[in-house]
Amino acid sequence: MMEQPPHEPNLTEATVAHLNYIPGLGPCGRRNAALLQARTPWVFLVDGDVKPAATCLPTLLEAALGRPDVAAVSPRILDARTGLVLHDAGGAHFLGDLCLENRQADGDSAGTCARSPGAASSAAWLVRRDWALACGLFDESLEVYRDDLDFSLRVRALGACLLHVPQALAFHDRSPRAHPADLRRSRVRLQGRNRWLVLLKLMRVKTLALTLPLQILYEFLSAARCLRDGRPFEPLVWWIEILRALPATFRARRSFSRLRRIGDAELFGAPPLSWSEEIQARPGARWAKAGLDALSRAHWKLISPWL
């Protein structure tokens, strides 16, 4: 049984780990090192380009009081320069995307958001150490991008839940100096590769088969984006990497399938895709997103009773 938190916020119950970028060591490796070294029930994992407000950690701890079923608690993420809401937590799309709510919303007019989300961003995360160890920590083979989706799905598949607290605030520095050039160049490749690695590891075969038409459509849209950006061979690169990773992915799949308690109908859904403003500004992108959102909702409604 998970150790129950104290009945009032106690900052000594959490280790704060500020994860600065280190070439050759991905964020998952730094998170895992912090979780393994900590001796407290909670570990506050904060990316190097994120600065939590002074009240962020106490607010997150207070929200998790008396909830041993909670594996992680996330704050609202704001743009450090503009004050806009970059995102709240969100949901896990069956296409392998983390769909964040209130993306690029004004802080005073952001809409409601899920308090018990299906997935959350790891930009700043209060993680319960016991649950992280139980699910096998963060998957370092993913390097970066969709690693938070993978972690969210795995802890939830074990029966844990996530909490989101929009009253807790953290500020994200989105300036180029805060994001290494090699990471920016690899973004599309890692997102394309990791989408499939997460699905192949965690989604059941029946769900993969039933969603395959839309998976193929989404892959086609991703390839079209690469072609438009002058990188036509990028999808080939990520598929070569997927094929190389298949043995390890299937081993992880077999190992985790013995532990999971929650089915795909509860883990996944069809929330609105949270494409970046940069992508949506391109000709036809908003129409493509609206169409794909509508098609995904209809498809998931059709197949979810069979899962």
Tab-separated table of C-alpha atoms in Angstrom:
chain	number	residue	atom	x	y	z
A	1	MET	CA	0.000	0.000	0.000
A	2	MET	CA	1.257	3.499	-0.853
A	3	GLU	CA	2.384	5.623	2.082
A	4	GLN	CA	-0.260	8.262	2.869
A	5	PRO	CA	0.835	11.931	2.798
A	6	PRO	CA	0.600	14.107	5.925
A	7	HIS	CA	-2.608	15.977	6.751
A	8	GLU	CA	-1.167	19.420	6.018
A	9	PRO	CA	1.379	20.661	3.467
A	10	ASN	CA	4.901	19.925	4.618
A	11	LEU	CA	7.638	21.015	2.216
A	12	THR	CA	10.072	18.530	3.733
A	13	GLU	CA	7.938	15.787	2.156
A	14	ALA	CA	9.153	16.804	-1.314
A	15	THR	CA	12.552	16.901	-2.961
A	16	VAL	CA	12.910	19.685	-5.548
A	17	ALA	CA	14.868	18.645	-8.641
A	18	HIS	CA	15.605	21.420	-11.170
A	19	LEU	CA	16.568	19.582	-14.353
A	20	ASN	CA	18.983	21.651	-16.449
A	21	TYR	CA	19.905	20.522	-19.959
A	22	ILE	CA	23.022	18.340	-20.141
A	23	PRO	CA	24.240	17.195	-23.599
A	24	GLY	CA	24.220	13.411	-23.823
A	25	LEU	CA	21.755	12.950	-20.957
A	26	GLY	CA	18.096	13.325	-21.768
A	27	PRO	CA	15.418	14.710	-19.452
A	28	CYS	CA	14.123	11.215	-18.681
A	29	GLY	CA	17.528	10.189	-17.378
A	30	ARG	CA	17.729	13.277	-15.185
A	31	ARG	CA	14.223	12.681	-13.828
A	32	ASN	CA	15.018	9.061	-13.050
A	33	ALA	CA	18.245	10.014	-11.278
A	34	ALA	CA	16.335	12.496	-9.111
A	35	LEU	CA	13.639	9.938	-8.276
A	36	LEU	CA	16.173	7.249	-7.379
A	37	GLN	CA	18.260	9.562	-5.201
A	38	ALA	CA	15.342	11.167	-3.352
A	39	ARG	CA	14.380	10.020	0.134
A	40	THR	CA	11.054	11.851	0.292
A	41	PRO	CA	7.585	10.582	-0.745
A	42	TRP	CA	7.282	13.333	-3.365
A	43	VAL	CA	9.748	14.682	-5.934
A	44	PHE	CA	9.083	18.019	-7.657
A	45	LEU	CA	10.564	17.615	-11.147
A	46	VAL	CA	11.116	20.980	-12.847
A	47	ASP	CA	12.616	21.402	-16.305
A	48	GLY	CA	15.555	23.761	-16.591
A	49	ASP	CA	13.573	26.328	-18.588
A	50	VAL	CA	10.689	26.431	-16.073
A	51	LYS	CA	10.446	28.569	-12.920
A	52	PRO	CA	7.645	27.715	-10.448
A	53	ALA	CA	5.910	30.484	-8.525
A	54	ALA	CA	6.720	30.628	-4.817
A	55	THR	CA	3.328	29.136	-3.921
A	56	CYS	CA	3.426	26.401	-6.579
A	57	LEU	CA	4.878	23.523	-4.561
A	58	PRO	CA	2.780	24.112	-1.382
A	59	THR	CA	-0.369	24.320	-3.538
A	60	LEU	CA	0.443	21.073	-5.311
A	61	LEU	CA	1.194	19.273	-2.045
A	62	GLU	CA	-2.032	20.508	-0.479
A	63	ALA	CA	-4.051	19.164	-3.427
A	64	ALA	CA	-2.601	15.688	-2.931
A	65	LEU	CA	-3.326	15.473	0.794
A	66	GLY	CA	-4.871	12.173	1.799
A	67	ARG	CA	-4.764	10.833	-1.764
A	68	PRO	CA	-2.411	7.824	-1.897
A	69	ASP	CA	-3.893	6.978	-5.315
A	70	VAL	CA	-2.392	10.130	-6.849
A	71	ALA	CA	0.796	9.517	-8.826
A	72	ALA	CA	1.513	13.067	-10.018
A	73	VAL	CA	0.167	16.606	-9.623
A	74	SER	CA	0.668	19.231	-12.327
A	75	PRO	CA	0.470	23.058	-12.243
A	76	ARG	CA	-0.749	25.480	-14.902
A	77	ILE	CA	2.118	26.491	-17.211
A	78	LEU	CA	2.385	30.151	-18.241
A	79	ASP	CA	4.617	31.862	-20.801
A	80	ALA	CA	7.313	33.672	-18.818
A	81	ARG	CA	7.357	36.584	-21.301
A	82	THR	CA	3.676	37.136	-22.111
A	83	GLY	CA	1.801	35.710	-19.133
A	84	LEU	CA	-0.404	33.666	-21.474
A	85	VAL	CA	-1.425	30.187	-20.452
A	86	LEU	CA	0.789	27.859	-22.454
A	87	HIS	CA	-1.247	24.884	-21.350
A	88	ASP	CA	-3.047	23.029	-18.616
A	89	ALA	CA	-3.038	19.259	-18.363
A	90	GLY	CA	-5.137	17.317	-20.840
A	91	GLY	CA	-5.824	13.903	-22.281
A	92	ALA	CA	-4.201	10.996	-24.093
A	93	HIS	CA	-5.348	10.796	-27.708
A	94	PHE	CA	-5.571	7.361	-29.296
A	95	LEU	CA	-3.321	8.745	-32.073
A	96	GLY	CA	-0.471	8.908	-29.553
A	97	ASP	CA	-0.658	12.637	-28.834
A	98	LEU	CA	-0.736	14.478	-25.522
A	99	CYS	CA	-3.601	16.949	-25.983
A	100	LEU	CA	-3.198	19.894	-23.630
A	101	GLU	CA	-6.088	22.154	-22.636
A	102	ASN	CA	-6.230	25.979	-22.815
A	103	ARG	CA	-3.231	26.194	-25.103
A	104	GLN	CA	-2.166	29.820	-25.705
A	105	ALA	CA	-5.111	31.206	-23.719
A	106	ASP	CA	-5.167	34.494	-21.830
A	107	GLY	CA	-4.502	33.845	-18.147
A	108	ASP	CA	-7.630	35.719	-17.070
A	109	SER	CA	-9.956	34.100	-19.599
A	110	ALA	CA	-8.684	30.522	-19.828
A	111	GLY	CA	-11.532	28.055	-19.867
A	112	THR	CA	-12.173	25.251	-17.466
A	113	CYS	CA	-9.760	22.355	-17.384
A	114	ALA	CA	-9.796	18.775	-16.196
A	115	ARG	CA	-8.803	18.363	-12.551
A	116	SER	CA	-8.249	14.622	-13.019
A	117	PRO	CA	-6.637	14.563	-16.468
A	118	GLY	CA	-5.708	11.640	-18.655
A	119	ALA	CA	-2.177	12.952	-19.152
A	120	ALA	CA	-0.040	15.954	-18.244
A	121	SER	CA	3.098	17.754	-19.326
A	122	SER	CA	6.307	17.022	-17.448
A	123	ALA	CA	7.522	20.637	-17.642
A	124	ALA	CA	6.834	20.854	-13.909
A	125	TRP	CA	5.463	17.858	-12.070
A	126	LEU	CA	5.094	16.797	-8.468
A	127	VAL	CA	5.569	13.029	-8.706
A	128	ARG	CA	4.909	10.470	-5.999
A	129	ARG	CA	8.079	8.408	-5.834
A	130	ASP	CA	6.451	5.067	-4.995
A	131	TRP	CA	4.177	5.204	-8.034
A	132	ALA	CA	7.063	6.227	-10.296
A	133	LEU	CA	9.109	3.239	-9.126
A	134	ALA	CA	6.123	0.913	-9.508
A	135	CYS	CA	5.618	1.844	-13.172
A	136	GLY	CA	9.313	1.565	-14.037
A	137	LEU	CA	10.233	5.276	-13.959
A	138	PHE	CA	10.498	7.369	-17.141
A	139	ASP	CA	11.395	5.588	-20.377
A	140	GLU	CA	14.870	6.865	-21.236
A	141	SER	CA	14.762	5.300	-24.707
A	142	LEU	CA	12.235	7.987	-25.727
A	143	GLU	CA	14.847	10.693	-25.006
A	144	VAL	CA	12.336	13.581	-25.126
A	145	TYR	CA	8.826	14.308	-26.483
A	146	ARG	CA	5.873	12.130	-25.511
A	147	ASP	CA	7.850	10.783	-22.548
A	148	ASP	CA	5.303	12.537	-20.308
A	149	LEU	CA	2.429	10.923	-22.207
A	150	ASP	CA	4.106	7.534	-21.790
A	151	PHE	CA	4.578	8.045	-18.035
A	152	SER	CA	0.998	9.305	-17.607
A	153	LEU	CA	-0.429	6.246	-19.350
A	154	ARG	CA	1.716	3.772	-17.441
A	155	VAL	CA	0.890	5.067	-13.951
A	156	ARG	CA	-2.790	5.273	-14.842
A	157	ALA	CA	-2.719	1.744	-16.263
A	158	LEU	CA	-1.557	0.582	-12.814
A	159	GLY	CA	-4.647	2.150	-11.227
A	160	ALA	CA	-3.185	5.487	-10.107
A	161	CYS	CA	-4.632	8.858	-11.063
A	162	LEU	CA	-3.291	12.288	-11.988
A	163	LEU	CA	-4.314	15.646	-10.526
A	164	HIS	CA	-4.126	19.065	-12.155
A	165	VAL	CA	-4.180	22.258	-10.074
A	166	PRO	CA	-4.563	25.426	-12.191
A	167	GLN	CA	-4.136	27.597	-9.084
A	168	ALA	CA	-0.515	26.430	-8.933
A	169	LEU	CA	1.567	28.347	-11.487
A	170	ALA	CA	4.896	27.776	-13.203
A	171	PHE	CA	6.537	29.960	-15.851
A	172	HIS	CA	8.112	28.527	-18.998
A	173	ASP	CA	10.945	30.353	-20.780
A	174	ARG	CA	10.274	29.710	-24.487
A	175	SER	CA	13.133	31.822	-25.834
A	176	PRO	CA	15.583	30.128	-28.265
A	177	ARG	CA	18.430	30.396	-25.761
A	178	ALA	CA	16.497	28.093	-23.421
A	179	HIS	CA	16.192	25.343	-26.032
A	180	PRO	CA	19.373	23.800	-27.463
A	181	ALA	CA	19.645	23.867	-31.255
A	182	ASP	CA	20.218	20.114	-31.562
A	183	LEU	CA	16.985	19.466	-29.651
A	184	ARG	CA	14.995	21.820	-31.897
A	185	ARG	CA	16.339	20.126	-35.029
A	186	SER	CA	15.374	16.679	-33.723
A	187	ARG	CA	11.878	17.598	-32.628
A	188	VAL	CA	9.867	16.374	-35.625
A	189	ARG	CA	11.831	13.119	-35.876
A	190	LEU	CA	11.479	12.335	-32.166
A	191	GLN	CA	7.777	13.173	-32.123
A	192	GLY	CA	7.113	10.971	-35.148
A	193	ARG	CA	9.131	8.095	-33.742
A	194	ASN	CA	7.919	8.300	-30.165
A	195	ARG	CA	4.253	8.430	-31.145
A	196	TRP	CA	4.540	4.896	-32.488
A	197	LEU	CA	6.845	3.612	-29.758
A	198	VAL	CA	4.356	4.660	-27.054
A	199	LEU	CA	1.422	3.095	-28.909
A	200	LEU	CA	3.275	-0.140	-29.714
A	201	LYS	CA	4.319	-0.478	-26.087
A	202	LEU	CA	1.061	0.409	-24.333
A	203	MET	CA	-1.929	0.103	-26.661
A	204	ARG	CA	-3.570	-3.302	-26.935
A	205	VAL	CA	-3.493	-5.072	-30.307
A	206	LYS	CA	-7.253	-4.855	-30.772
A	207	THR	CA	-7.213	-1.080	-30.231
A	208	LEU	CA	-4.310	-0.657	-32.635
A	209	ALA	CA	-6.180	-2.629	-35.278
A	210	LEU	CA	-9.424	-0.702	-34.827
A	211	THR	CA	-7.676	2.684	-34.963
A	212	LEU	CA	-5.283	1.768	-37.790
A	213	PRO	CA	-7.098	3.760	-40.534
A	214	LEU	CA	-6.712	6.988	-38.567
A	215	GLN	CA	-3.176	6.091	-37.495
A	216	ILE	CA	-2.249	5.827	-41.176
A	217	LEU	CA	-4.006	9.104	-41.983
A	218	TYR	CA	-2.134	10.876	-39.175
A	219	GLU	CA	1.163	9.444	-40.404
A	220	PHE	CA	0.383	10.735	-43.889
A	221	LEU	CA	-0.286	14.234	-42.488
A	222	SER	CA	3.008	14.121	-40.577
A	223	ALA	CA	4.858	13.083	-43.744
A	224	ALA	CA	3.167	15.872	-45.702
A	225	ARG	CA	4.360	18.372	-43.108
A	226	CYS	CA	7.935	17.118	-43.480
A	227	LEU	CA	7.687	17.371	-47.263
A	228	ARG	CA	6.428	20.942	-47.034
A	229	ASP	CA	9.308	21.825	-44.689
A	230	GLY	CA	11.866	20.499	-47.161
A	231	ARG	CA	12.673	17.363	-45.119
A	232	PRO	CA	11.066	14.597	-47.208
A	233	PHE	CA	13.192	11.781	-45.769
A	234	GLU	CA	12.456	12.545	-42.114
A	235	PRO	CA	9.649	9.943	-41.852
A	236	LEU	CA	11.991	7.313	-43.302
A	237	VAL	CA	14.535	8.156	-40.601
A	238	TRP	CA	12.047	7.771	-37.755
A	239	TRP	CA	10.700	4.504	-39.183
A	240	ILE	CA	14.220	3.082	-39.343
A	241	GLU	CA	14.605	4.030	-35.679
A	242	ILE	CA	11.233	2.450	-34.858
A	243	LEU	CA	12.262	-0.832	-36.483
A	244	ARG	CA	15.531	-0.840	-34.559
A	245	ALA	CA	13.663	-0.222	-31.297
A	246	LEU	CA	11.026	-2.924	-31.837
A	247	PRO	CA	12.730	-5.744	-29.856
A	248	ALA	CA	13.150	-3.556	-26.757
A	249	THR	CA	9.660	-2.097	-27.219
A	250	PHE	CA	8.027	-5.522	-27.361
A	251	ARG	CA	9.971	-6.684	-24.301
A	252	ALA	CA	8.697	-3.656	-22.393
A	253	ARG	CA	5.192	-4.365	-23.709
A	254	ARG	CA	5.207	-7.951	-22.432
A	255	SER	CA	6.593	-6.899	-19.067
A	256	PHE	CA	4.088	-4.103	-18.543
A	257	SER	CA	1.040	-6.003	-19.804
A	258	ARG	CA	1.276	-8.245	-16.747
A	259	LEU	CA	0.938	-5.244	-14.439
A	260	ARG	CA	-1.764	-3.126	-16.059
A	261	ARG	CA	-5.209	-2.970	-14.506
A	262	ILE	CA	-6.929	-0.398	-16.753
A	263	GLY	CA	-8.106	-0.951	-20.327
A	264	ASP	CA	-7.613	1.225	-23.394
A	265	ALA	CA	-11.166	2.586	-23.357
A	266	GLU	CA	-10.336	4.369	-20.095
A	267	LEU	CA	-6.712	5.229	-20.840
A	268	PHE	CA	-7.229	6.841	-24.241
A	269	GLY	CA	-9.783	9.148	-25.806
A	270	ALA	CA	-10.269	11.612	-28.652
A	271	PRO	CA	-9.759	15.084	-27.144
A	272	PRO	CA	-9.055	18.040	-29.460
A	273	LEU	CA	-5.517	17.863	-30.805
A	274	SER	CA	-3.295	20.613	-29.386
A	275	TRP	CA	-1.246	21.541	-32.437
A	276	SER	CA	1.091	24.481	-31.945
A	277	GLU	CA	0.172	27.937	-33.211
A	278	GLU	CA	3.111	27.706	-35.610
A	279	ILE	CA	1.614	24.653	-37.312
A	280	GLN	CA	-1.950	25.991	-37.280
A	281	ALA	CA	-0.805	29.220	-38.941
A	282	ARG	CA	0.058	27.320	-42.125
A	283	PRO	CA	-2.429	27.319	-45.015
A	284	GLY	CA	-5.134	24.720	-44.515
A	285	ALA	CA	-3.805	23.527	-41.155
A	286	ARG	CA	-6.781	24.715	-39.091
A	287	TRP	CA	-9.193	23.014	-41.494
A	288	ALA	CA	-7.124	19.824	-41.349
A	289	LYS	CA	-7.117	19.901	-37.543
A	290	ALA	CA	-10.871	20.530	-37.319
A	291	GLY	CA	-11.555	17.687	-39.722
A	292	LEU	CA	-9.237	15.290	-37.936
A	293	ASP	CA	-10.726	16.213	-34.542
A	294	ALA	CA	-14.267	15.506	-35.810
A	295	LEU	CA	-13.225	12.269	-37.486
A	296	SER	CA	-11.368	11.107	-34.362
A	297	ARG	CA	-14.341	11.776	-32.098
A	298	ALA	CA	-16.703	9.862	-34.382
A	299	HIS	CA	-14.274	6.970	-34.806
A	300	TRP	CA	-13.575	6.646	-31.073
A	301	LYS	CA	-17.290	6.764	-30.254
A	302	LEU	CA	-17.820	3.959	-32.726
A	303	ILE	CA	-15.043	1.632	-31.528
A	304	SER	CA	-14.791	2.341	-27.775
A	305	PRO	CA	-17.687	0.004	-26.824
A	306	TRP	CA	-15.678	-2.858	-28.371
A	307	LEU	CA	-12.522	-2.219	-26.339
